[in-house]
Amino acid sequence: MPENTPKTKDDLFTFLDGLGIAHQTVDHAPVFTVAESVALRDEIPGGHTKNLFIKDKKDRYFLLTVEENAEVDLKQVHTIIGGSGRVSFGRAEKLMEYLGVIPGAVTAFGAINDTAGNVTFVLDADLMAEEVVNCHPLANDATTSIASGDLVRFMEATGHKPLVLKVTS
């Protein structure tokens, strides 16, 4: 597989299996927003995520993964995550280039595609207090459940040291 070809759900599951990380996936119709995914709550327990792909004034990229209903103050979050100046949303082209996903499928599992370490991953402390965290498995037509501690293990295995910080209001 060429280096620039994004990994697939199956690649992700093989990687998780290789790490001995338990995971469970529920397939569903594609969802592009948190609002569209609310119908899945009864079927999938645990903390559900919202992901913000942002960049600072020095073009450093961050992925904030927070609980789906949490609010993030984009005017202040740079002071918490170590960004330079206020942040703005990253462009879809960079999202695909760095994390191998499209808008609507943004996920912490995108770390598997960030082999060059272009993105700093920030996991909200409130979300990480959940026993189970739910993320898209590189596509928005499924949801994968994983233990919160195993999400950190996964990230570390991809060469990332995620920051676990309180970034929500």
Coordinates of C-alpha atoms in Angstrom, one line a residue:
M1 CA 0.0 0.0 0.0
P2 CA 1.5 3.4 -1.0
E3 CA 2.4 5.6 2.0
N4 CA -0.1 8.3 0.9
T5 CA -3.1 5.9 0.7
P6 CA -5.3 6.3 3.8
K7 CA -5.8 3.3 5.9
T8 CA -9.3 1.6 5.9
K9 CA -11.6 0.4 8.7
D10 CA -10.2 -3.1 8.2
D11 CA -6.6 -1.8 8.5
L12 CA -7.6 -0.1 11.8
F13 CA -9.2 -3.2 13.2
T14 CA -6.2 -5.3 12.3
F15 CA -3.9 -2.7 14.0
L16 CA -6.1 -2.8 17.2
D17 CA -6.2 -6.6 17.1
G18 CA -2.4 -6.6 16.9
L19 CA -2.2 -4.5 20.0
G20 CA -4.6 -6.8 21.8
I21 CA -7.2 -3.9 22.1
A22 CA -10.8 -5.0 22.4
H23 CA -13.2 -3.1 20.2
Q24 CA -16.8 -3.4 19.0
T25 CA -18.2 -1.8 15.9
V26 CA -21.8 -1.1 14.9
D27 CA -22.5 -0.4 11.3
H28 CA -25.1 2.3 10.5
A29 CA -26.2 4.7 7.8
P30 CA -23.6 7.5 7.3
V31 CA -23.9 10.3 9.8
F32 CA -22.2 13.7 9.2
T33 CA -23.1 15.6 12.3
V34 CA -23.6 15.0 16.0
A35 CA -27.3 15.8 15.6
E36 CA -27.6 13.0 13.0
S37 CA -25.9 10.5 15.2
V38 CA -28.2 11.0 18.3
A39 CA -30.5 8.2 17.1
L40 CA -27.7 5.7 17.8
R41 CA -27.4 6.4 21.5
D42 CA -29.7 3.6 22.7
E43 CA -27.8 1.1 20.6
I44 CA -24.2 2.2 21.5
P45 CA -23.4 3.0 25.2
G46 CA -20.5 5.1 26.4
G47 CA -19.0 8.5 25.6
H48 CA -19.8 9.7 22.1
T49 CA -17.4 12.1 20.5
K50 CA -17.2 15.3 18.6
N51 CA -13.9 16.1 16.9
L52 CA -12.6 19.6 16.0
F53 CA -9.7 19.7 13.5
I54 CA -8.1 23.1 14.1
K55 CA -4.8 24.9 13.4
D56 CA -3.1 27.7 15.2
K57 CA -1.4 30.9 13.8
K58 CA 1.8 29.0 13.1
D59 CA -0.1 26.4 11.1
R60 CA 0.3 23.7 13.7
Y61 CA -2.6 21.3 13.6
F62 CA -4.6 19.8 16.5
L63 CA -7.5 17.3 16.8
L64 CA -9.6 18.0 19.8
T65 CA -11.8 15.0 20.7
V66 CA -14.5 15.9 23.2
E67 CA -17.8 14.6 24.4
E68 CA -20.5 15.2 21.7
N69 CA -22.4 17.8 23.7
A70 CA -19.4 19.6 25.2
E71 CA -18.7 23.2 24.3
V72 CA -15.2 24.4 23.4
D73 CA -14.3 28.1 23.5
L74 CA -12.3 28.4 20.3
K75 CA -11.2 31.9 21.3
Q76 CA -9.5 30.6 24.4
V77 CA -8.6 26.9 23.7
H78 CA -5.2 27.8 22.3
T79 CA -4.1 28.8 25.8
I80 CA -4.9 25.3 27.1
I81 CA -3.5 23.2 24.3
G82 CA -0.3 25.2 23.8
G83 CA -1.3 26.8 20.5
S84 CA 0.1 30.0 19.1
G85 CA -2.7 32.6 19.0
R86 CA -6.3 31.9 18.3
V87 CA -7.2 28.8 16.4
S88 CA -9.3 28.3 13.2
F89 CA -10.7 25.2 11.6
G90 CA -8.3 23.2 9.4
R91 CA -9.1 22.8 5.7
A92 CA -10.7 19.6 4.4
E93 CA -7.6 19.0 2.2
K94 CA -5.3 19.0 5.2
L95 CA -7.8 16.7 7.1
M96 CA -7.5 14.2 4.3
E97 CA -3.7 14.6 3.9
Y98 CA -3.0 14.2 7.6
L99 CA -5.7 12.0 9.0
G100 CA -7.0 10.3 5.9
V101 CA -10.7 11.2 6.5
I102 CA -13.3 13.5 5.1
P103 CA -15.4 16.1 7.0
G104 CA -18.1 14.2 8.8
A105 CA -15.8 11.2 9.5
V106 CA -13.3 13.0 11.7
T107 CA -12.0 10.7 14.4
A108 CA -9.2 10.2 16.9
F109 CA -8.5 7.0 15.0
G110 CA -7.1 9.2 12.2
A111 CA -3.8 9.1 14.2
I112 CA -3.2 5.8 12.3
N113 CA -2.8 7.9 9.1
D114 CA -0.7 10.7 10.6
T115 CA 2.6 8.9 10.2
A116 CA 4.6 12.1 9.9
G117 CA 3.3 13.5 13.2
N118 CA 1.7 16.6 11.8
V119 CA -1.2 16.6 14.3
T120 CA -1.3 17.0 18.0
F121 CA -4.1 14.9 19.5
V122 CA -6.0 16.4 22.5
L123 CA -8.4 14.2 24.4
D124 CA -10.8 16.0 26.7
A125 CA -10.4 14.9 30.3
D126 CA -14.2 14.7 30.8
L127 CA -14.5 12.4 27.8
M128 CA -11.6 10.2 29.1
A129 CA -13.4 9.8 32.4
E130 CA -15.8 7.6 30.5
E131 CA -15.1 3.9 30.6
V132 CA -15.9 3.5 26.9
V133 CA -15.3 6.0 24.1
N134 CA -17.0 5.8 20.7
C135 CA -15.4 7.0 17.5
H136 CA -15.9 6.6 13.8
P137 CA -13.5 3.9 12.5
L138 CA -12.1 6.2 9.7
A139 CA -15.6 6.3 8.0
N140 CA -18.9 7.8 9.2
D141 CA -21.0 4.7 8.4
A142 CA -19.9 2.9 11.6
T143 CA -19.1 3.6 15.3
T144 CA -16.3 1.7 17.1
S145 CA -16.3 1.4 20.9
I146 CA -13.0 1.2 22.8
A147 CA -12.0 1.5 26.4
S148 CA -10.7 5.1 27.1
G149 CA -7.4 3.8 28.3
D150 CA -7.0 1.7 25.2
L151 CA -7.6 4.8 23.0
V152 CA -4.5 6.3 24.6
R153 CA -2.6 3.0 24.0
F154 CA -3.7 3.1 20.4
M155 CA -2.5 6.7 20.0
E156 CA 0.9 5.9 21.6
A157 CA 1.3 2.9 19.2
T158 CA 0.8 5.2 16.3
G159 CA 3.7 7.4 17.5
H160 CA 1.5 10.0 19.2
K161 CA 1.5 11.2 22.8
P162 CA -2.0 12.5 23.2
L163 CA -2.6 15.3 25.6
V164 CA -5.4 14.6 28.1
L165 CA -6.6 18.1 29.0
K166 CA -9.8 19.8 30.2
V167 CA -10.7 21.8 27.0
T168 CA -14.4 22.0 27.4
S169 CA -16.5 24.6 29.2

